[in-house]
Amino acid sequence: KEERALCFIIVSAEYCQNTVGNLGDSLRKVLDPAFEANVDTSEVEDAFSAVVSKALSILVLSVETKVEPALQSMTRIAWDKIEGVGDQSDYVNQISVTFAASVPTLGGLLSSDYFRFFCDKFTASFIPRFYGSILRCRRLSEPGAQQMLLAAAIVGAPIVRK
């Protein structure tokens, strides 16, 4: 619900930003030329732009917060005890479910520019966190390393495709 509300805030602020700019243009056309320079909507447009930026940052933080438990569970796996490479790990499933639940919804609600911005910001923040979680996994058996490599490829695949 919160993510949808943030998307509605972003879409509304984007609309208001565009509308205020167009209103300023319209006012300048009908005003006496001596007063045209007094019509400046840039401050209001900047305020709406700031709302969009803040809401997008909160949206990124929201999805990051949802995947954090999965990253923590990854670091608790006894990677040195793994004896064979198997299917996806539970933490990979958690991350996949989170992505599948959030990303398509956000893509459907945000404009393509803002969705791209969200994806870029989320990727720029998630990849270092994922890498940091990998580095916290100290001891690895050979099969454990292969399992981790498989998991990294699975988690990274949706990010690379976007």
mmCIF file of C-alpha atoms in Angstrom:
data_model
loop_
_atom_site.group_PDB
_atom_site.id
_atom_site.type_symbol
_atom_site.label_atom_id
_atom_site.label_comp_id
_atom_site.label_asym_id
_atom_site.label_seq_id
_atom_site.Cartn_x
_atom_site.Cartn_y
_atom_site.Cartn_z
ATOM 1 C CA LYS A 1 0.000 0.000 0.000
ATOM 2 C CA GLU A 2 2.778 2.406 0.898
ATOM 3 C CA GLU A 3 4.589 1.840 -2.389
ATOM 4 C CA ARG A 4 1.405 2.456 -4.357
ATOM 5 C CA ALA A 5 0.783 5.628 -2.342
ATOM 6 C CA LEU A 6 4.331 6.802 -3.110
ATOM 7 C CA CYS A 7 3.745 6.150 -6.804
ATOM 8 C CA PHE A 8 0.548 8.204 -6.679
ATOM 9 C CA ILE A 9 2.459 11.017 -4.959
ATOM 10 C CA ILE A 10 5.134 10.873 -7.668
ATOM 11 C CA VAL A 11 2.602 10.900 -10.502
ATOM 12 C CA SER A 12 0.641 13.743 -8.876
ATOM 13 C CA ALA A 13 3.758 15.826 -8.223
ATOM 14 C CA GLU A 14 4.917 15.255 -11.799
ATOM 15 C CA TYR A 15 1.524 16.413 -13.090
ATOM 16 C CA CYS A 16 1.569 19.468 -10.816
ATOM 17 C CA GLN A 17 5.102 20.347 -11.876
ATOM 18 C CA ASN A 18 4.121 20.247 -15.550
ATOM 19 C CA THR A 19 0.856 22.089 -14.945
ATOM 20 C CA VAL A 20 2.512 24.896 -12.987
ATOM 21 C CA GLY A 21 5.047 25.390 -15.772
ATOM 22 C CA ASN A 22 2.310 25.503 -18.400
ATOM 23 C CA LEU A 23 0.269 27.888 -16.243
ATOM 24 C CA GLY A 24 3.248 30.235 -16.017
ATOM 25 C CA ASP A 25 3.660 30.125 -19.782
ATOM 26 C CA SER A 26 -0.040 30.882 -20.282
ATOM 27 C CA LEU A 27 0.055 33.779 -17.841
ATOM 28 C CA ARG A 28 3.065 35.326 -19.563
ATOM 29 C CA LYS A 29 1.197 35.235 -22.874
ATOM 30 C CA VAL A 30 -1.822 37.167 -21.591
ATOM 31 C CA LEU A 31 -0.038 39.651 -19.341
ATOM 32 C CA ASP A 32 1.194 43.026 -20.350
ATOM 33 C CA PRO A 33 4.829 42.702 -21.523
ATOM 34 C CA ALA A 34 5.960 44.880 -18.627
ATOM 35 C CA PHE A 35 4.769 42.249 -16.137
ATOM 36 C CA GLU A 36 5.881 39.075 -17.957
ATOM 37 C CA ALA A 37 9.206 38.958 -16.152
ATOM 38 C CA ASN A 38 7.405 38.891 -12.789
ATOM 39 C CA VAL A 39 5.873 35.479 -13.534
ATOM 40 C CA ASP A 40 8.347 32.889 -12.330
ATOM 41 C CA THR A 41 7.114 29.397 -11.536
ATOM 42 C CA SER A 42 10.553 27.815 -11.232
ATOM 43 C CA GLU A 43 10.483 27.791 -7.418
ATOM 44 C CA VAL A 44 7.173 25.916 -7.352
ATOM 45 C CA GLU A 45 8.346 23.552 -10.102
ATOM 46 C CA ASP A 46 11.511 22.867 -8.104
ATOM 47 C CA ALA A 47 9.414 22.110 -5.023
ATOM 48 C CA PHE A 48 7.390 19.517 -6.925
ATOM 49 C CA SER A 49 10.613 18.089 -8.355
ATOM 50 C CA ALA A 50 11.956 17.759 -4.813
ATOM 51 C CA VAL A 51 8.801 15.887 -3.803
ATOM 52 C CA VAL A 52 9.327 13.469 -6.697
ATOM 53 C CA SER A 53 12.985 12.934 -5.800
ATOM 54 C CA LYS A 54 12.221 12.339 -2.125
ATOM 55 C CA ALA A 55 9.373 9.949 -2.905
ATOM 56 C CA LEU A 56 11.577 7.983 -5.326
ATOM 57 C CA SER A 57 14.296 7.742 -2.679
ATOM 58 C CA ILE A 58 11.774 6.436 -0.167
ATOM 59 C CA LEU A 59 10.525 3.953 -2.764
ATOM 60 C CA VAL A 60 14.068 2.635 -3.253
ATOM 61 C CA LEU A 61 14.521 2.392 0.516
ATOM 62 C CA SER A 62 11.225 0.525 0.802
ATOM 63 C CA VAL A 63 12.268 -2.219 -1.621
ATOM 64 C CA GLU A 64 15.751 -2.366 -0.063
ATOM 65 C CA THR A 65 14.165 -2.894 3.341
ATOM 66 C CA LYS A 66 12.084 -5.760 1.978
ATOM 67 C CA VAL A 67 15.143 -7.639 0.645
ATOM 68 C CA GLU A 68 17.314 -7.012 3.716
ATOM 69 C CA PRO A 69 16.071 -10.094 5.654
ATOM 70 C CA ALA A 70 16.968 -12.288 2.676
ATOM 71 C CA LEU A 71 20.478 -10.822 2.547
ATOM 72 C CA GLN A 72 20.872 -11.398 6.270
ATOM 73 C CA SER A 73 19.759 -15.014 5.944
ATOM 74 C CA MET A 74 22.348 -15.463 3.190
ATOM 75 C CA THR A 75 25.121 -14.548 5.611
ATOM 76 C CA ARG A 76 23.880 -17.122 8.156
ATOM 77 C CA ILE A 77 24.198 -20.063 5.766
ATOM 78 C CA ALA A 78 27.023 -22.455 6.603
ATOM 79 C CA TRP A 79 28.600 -22.209 3.150
ATOM 80 C CA ASP A 80 31.525 -24.404 4.190
ATOM 81 C CA LYS A 81 29.110 -27.269 5.014
ATOM 82 C CA ILE A 82 27.423 -27.359 1.602
ATOM 83 C CA GLU A 83 28.326 -30.578 -0.164
ATOM 84 C CA GLY A 84 26.468 -30.211 -3.452
ATOM 85 C CA VAL A 85 24.958 -27.571 -5.693
ATOM 86 C CA GLY A 86 21.180 -27.635 -5.664
ATOM 87 C CA ASP A 87 18.161 -25.574 -6.562
ATOM 88 C CA GLN A 88 17.700 -21.972 -5.553
ATOM 89 C CA SER A 89 18.392 -21.092 -1.952
ATOM 90 C CA ASP A 90 15.613 -19.789 0.261
ATOM 91 C CA TYR A 91 17.123 -16.313 0.334
ATOM 92 C CA VAL A 92 17.137 -16.213 -3.483
ATOM 93 C CA ASN A 93 13.461 -17.164 -3.469
ATOM 94 C CA GLN A 94 12.765 -14.364 -0.961
ATOM 95 C CA ILE A 95 14.542 -11.812 -3.136
ATOM 96 C CA SER A 96 12.768 -13.060 -6.267
ATOM 97 C CA VAL A 97 9.365 -12.896 -4.588
ATOM 98 C CA THR A 98 10.081 -9.359 -3.391
ATOM 99 C CA PHE A 99 11.147 -8.247 -6.861
ATOM 100 C CA ALA A 100 8.165 -9.964 -8.493
ATOM 101 C CA ALA A 101 5.751 -8.330 -6.044
ATOM 102 C CA SER A 102 7.165 -4.815 -6.257
ATOM 103 C CA VAL A 103 8.841 -4.107 -9.577
ATOM 104 C CA PRO A 104 5.966 -4.835 -12.023
ATOM 105 C CA THR A 105 3.557 -2.800 -9.876
ATOM 106 C CA LEU A 106 5.949 0.143 -9.777
ATOM 107 C CA GLY A 107 6.544 -0.140 -13.517
ATOM 108 C CA GLY A 108 2.809 0.008 -14.133
ATOM 109 C CA LEU A 109 2.253 3.057 -11.939
ATOM 110 C CA LEU A 110 5.270 5.245 -12.709
ATOM 111 C CA SER A 111 6.101 6.998 -15.948
ATOM 112 C CA SER A 112 8.863 5.286 -17.901
ATOM 113 C CA ASP A 113 11.374 7.990 -16.947
ATOM 114 C CA TYR A 114 10.693 7.714 -13.232
ATOM 115 C CA PHE A 115 10.554 3.929 -13.347
ATOM 116 C CA ARG A 116 13.948 3.930 -15.055
ATOM 117 C CA PHE A 117 15.232 6.336 -12.399
ATOM 118 C CA PHE A 118 13.913 4.003 -9.681
ATOM 119 C CA CYS A 119 15.555 0.977 -11.327
ATOM 120 C CA ASP A 120 18.877 2.786 -11.700
ATOM 121 C CA LYS A 121 18.860 3.983 -8.071
ATOM 122 C CA PHE A 122 17.753 0.625 -6.708
ATOM 123 C CA THR A 123 20.378 -1.252 -8.701
ATOM 124 C CA ALA A 124 23.081 1.186 -7.634
ATOM 125 C CA SER A 125 22.151 0.563 -4.021
ATOM 126 C CA PHE A 126 21.271 -3.146 -4.100
ATOM 127 C CA ILE A 127 24.350 -4.482 -5.895
ATOM 128 C CA PRO A 128 26.835 -3.153 -3.297
ATOM 129 C CA ARG A 129 24.624 -4.490 -0.497
ATOM 130 C CA PHE A 130 24.428 -7.885 -2.172
ATOM 131 C CA TYR A 131 28.192 -7.866 -2.752
ATOM 132 C CA GLY A 132 28.733 -6.893 0.893
ATOM 133 C CA SER A 133 26.597 -9.829 1.979
ATOM 134 C CA ILE A 134 28.688 -12.149 -0.173
ATOM 135 C CA LEU A 135 31.848 -10.818 1.452
ATOM 136 C CA ARG A 136 30.424 -11.474 4.927
ATOM 137 C CA CYS A 137 30.182 -15.174 4.033
ATOM 138 C CA ARG A 138 33.716 -16.092 5.083
ATOM 139 C CA ARG A 139 34.209 -19.829 4.771
ATOM 140 C CA LEU A 140 33.169 -21.534 1.566
ATOM 141 C CA SER A 141 33.461 -25.090 0.389
ATOM 142 C CA GLU A 142 33.886 -25.642 -3.343
ATOM 143 C CA PRO A 143 30.201 -26.648 -3.724
ATOM 144 C CA GLY A 144 29.248 -23.723 -1.466
ATOM 145 C CA ALA A 145 31.097 -21.320 -3.761
ATOM 146 C CA GLN A 146 29.363 -22.839 -6.796
ATOM 147 C CA GLN A 147 25.974 -22.538 -5.056
ATOM 148 C CA MET A 148 26.706 -18.900 -4.238
ATOM 149 C CA LEU A 149 27.744 -18.235 -7.831
ATOM 150 C CA LEU A 150 24.496 -19.778 -9.065
ATOM 151 C CA ALA A 151 22.519 -17.662 -6.597
ATOM 152 C CA ALA A 152 24.340 -14.489 -7.675
ATOM 153 C CA ALA A 153 23.528 -15.226 -11.313
ATOM 154 C CA ILE A 154 19.854 -15.827 -10.499
ATOM 155 C CA VAL A 155 19.511 -12.682 -8.374
ATOM 156 C CA GLY A 156 21.430 -10.561 -10.887
ATOM 157 C CA ALA A 157 19.568 -11.748 -13.971
ATOM 158 C CA PRO A 158 16.446 -9.579 -13.507
ATOM 159 C CA ILE A 159 18.603 -6.567 -12.700
ATOM 160 C CA VAL A 160 20.719 -6.964 -15.828
ATOM 161 C CA ARG A 161 17.670 -7.460 -18.097
ATOM 162 C CA LYS A 162 16.093 -4.180 -17.032
#
